[in-house]
Amino acid sequence: MTDKIPLVIVGAGPAGLAAAARAAQVGVSHLLLEAGPEIAHTIRCFPKGKIVMAEPTALPLRSSVGFLSDSSDVVLRRWSGDLAASGAVVRTNAKVVQVAGQRGDFSLKLADGDSIAAEQVIIAIGRQGSIRRLDVPGSELTGVQYQLDDPDEYVDETIVVVGAGDSSLENALALTPGNRVILVSPHDDFINCGDVNLGRLKEALAADRLEALNSARIASIDISPESGRLNVTLHSSRPIERLECHRIIARIGTLPVRQTLEKLGIVLPGMASGEFPRLSEGFESEIPGLFIIGALAGCPLIKQALNQGYEVVEYLRGCPVPPADDEALWTKLNQALDIDSVAAGIDLVRQRLPLLDSLNALQLREVLRDSEIRAPQPGEVIFRRNDFGDSFFSILGGSVSVRLTYPDGKSANVTLGAGEFFGELGLLSGRRRSGTVISGIDCVLVETPRRAMLRLLDLSPRIQRQLDEVAMRRALASCFGTALPDDQVELLVNGAHERSYAAGDALFRQGDAADGLYLIRRGSVTVSHTVEGREVVIAYVAAGNYVGEMALVSGQPRSATVRAAGPTEAVLLEAVHFRAMMERNPEARSDIARRYLEGLRAISAGTGSQNGNLVEFLVARGGGEATDMLLIDYEMCIRCDNCERACANVHDGTSRLVRQAGQTFGTMHIPTSCRHCEHPQCMKDCPPDAIHRSPQGEIFISDSCIGCGNCQSNCPYGVIQMAVPQEYVRRTLVDIVIGRAPRPRVRAENTMVKAVKCDMCRGIVGEAACVRECPTGAARRVNPDEFHLMAGI
């Protein structure tokens, strides 16, 4: 044990290097400890030739350890030179295995048995030493790996890369030359990656250099007896998907921070397993004198870590500087809040938004950087019922009024105040807004985009649980109207379980014992009854509704089978709690009994005709993920093709539907026309981001389309075409009398081919032209909730 060192920095990654360099520059006696033989071990483990991104690009760099986007070897050379020039004191091969004590009296034990005494300690070890591994059958097989050293080692291979963050994207992109690479993400978007990598991914997808499977998870891995390669079984948007590959590279994150800290003997009071440590504005933890920066503090980006290394030393020597993002946050917060500093604004957000209370100051800053602060006028509509939108709103001040309509026809106005939130159904399910929200007096809102919010939920299990509980309470209120008292809602929520299903998975089967009521939180399900050994679909149920009440009311086994129509999430309310609720609440029991009788009638109608087969037909051809579907009743259709001509007449001469194409069941025909899917495949691979969804739900293509054709390739229903805009001469009265069609002319000044598709006549007053111009009423647009009406059940 030597004399106490004023400052010991553990970890020579970006954060630790910046802290040591700044300490040396300003004369703070220090020691930088690195477990490995060289500095920046994580960067050295990057794939050969990898470009290290200097993000966020708008964030200024303060560290004297320089950083520009460049290859990893160039970055390492610069860091080594800058560190040497600063005069920092570095000790390598010094792995710290225990940290004990507090300010003025820390003791650090090393793996080689040495001990170091310190007055203050900075932990900057990152998280790469605690990688998360696949937990599925076969994950121990040769060929399953968690690191990519040199992508040039692999040629002519099929490689599955698993993950939704920067590491997985970068590994996949580096392997694309000479290999078939399939990127598997558990989310429907790459929520944990930076904008630059997201852009590179879109470019690779557009050029067919890479394949991507979203909303997919590995279920098992085995060895193919024929080829000896890995067989991967996936749960995805299709019922079961199997891939054969040479290797799997899993980049699926790291273990919880608390486990990493506890390995060093650092126990922070009140810190849950899935959370990041609570830190002061100066990065000090709940242990006095112990500071945590970098990835362990919740900021994994290199530029952020470098800035924090600089800032923490300034704080320690009594010269605190505002964080590098202070100016941007001040501009945002000062517009809507009466505050005198960004720190005061952060404190205010923490006080008023309990949902975000578990985040530390660094994480709160990141959420606010990604969000917009809004101060709407009293009476302003934030969004309307049935609008599409997936951003999430937290109420920072004032109140909003929510106008709801329940399934039983009753309506209600609910007031939400500061600290509450709304928009969670659109966030979780991607479906239309369930109510109209109007701002009240002194209303201040934090609007967080879906991608940022999903990233936050991925990082914080506590926030996920809180949001889920509120979402469940509101779903119950929506399902049962105003009949359910708060204490009975709590009874159901406390006994709830979350379940996830791939397309085709059964939530329960006909003949099963009733295990509870299923609230559909995301996705949709079909309800089927077995007739002569075959399942006949009798109903379609979308997110925001429930299934399974019939067996609970009757006390009999399940009378139908319920299957996921696509990737689906449900909440199971246990039978014992549900039956107790019904005993206490006759009004709710009466409503459920009414639905039970309706269900019996549906089963009777579905098993006695072809109606159920029609619902199954519609769901199987995209109806399960549609929000609006064009159907033509051929029993009424006279084949005049007015629908096509009307569409062309309002869309530059190119009809966005083809009546004769498509498929038919009985008399019901599905022409080739956009379904306006909940989670559109066409939007996921558009280089110029030209495809958008309007608040009313229409998926449309903007003028920024470059004609690459990706959307046409990705659409599973063949409803997008590449066309040249045309001048379309409207029919005169003579044309109409003699039945002469107008003749389109190609515009000479603009011959660029662009993607075109149905936009439901967006911006045109009245119904869609195809429906409006149908002389017999054979054409109609429906959403999946109306399928049972189309089938007559």
Short mmCIF file of C-alpha atoms in Angstrom, two decimals, residues 135-138 216-221 232-235 240-241:
data_model
loop_
_atom_site.label_atom_id
_atom_site.label_comp_id
_atom_site.label_asym_id
_atom_site.label_seq_id
_atom_site.Cartn_x
_atom_site.Cartn_y
_atom_site.Cartn_z
CA ASP A 135 -30.20 -17.99 -24.07
CA VAL A 136 -31.75 -20.49 -26.49
CA PRO A 137 -31.22 -24.20 -27.20
CA GLY A 138 -28.08 -24.64 -29.27
CA ALA A 216 -37.73 -11.57 -35.20
CA ARG A 217 -36.15 -13.64 -32.43
CA ILE A 218 -34.01 -16.77 -32.50
CA ALA A 219 -35.97 -19.65 -30.96
CA SER A 220 -33.40 -22.44 -31.33
CA ILE A 221 -30.20 -23.47 -33.10
CA VAL A 232 -31.64 -21.31 -37.06
CA THR A 233 -35.33 -21.36 -36.13
CA LEU A 234 -36.84 -17.88 -35.93
CA HIS A 235 -40.08 -16.48 -34.60
CA ILE A 240 -42.00 -20.26 -38.35
CA GLU A 241 -38.91 -19.31 -40.30
#
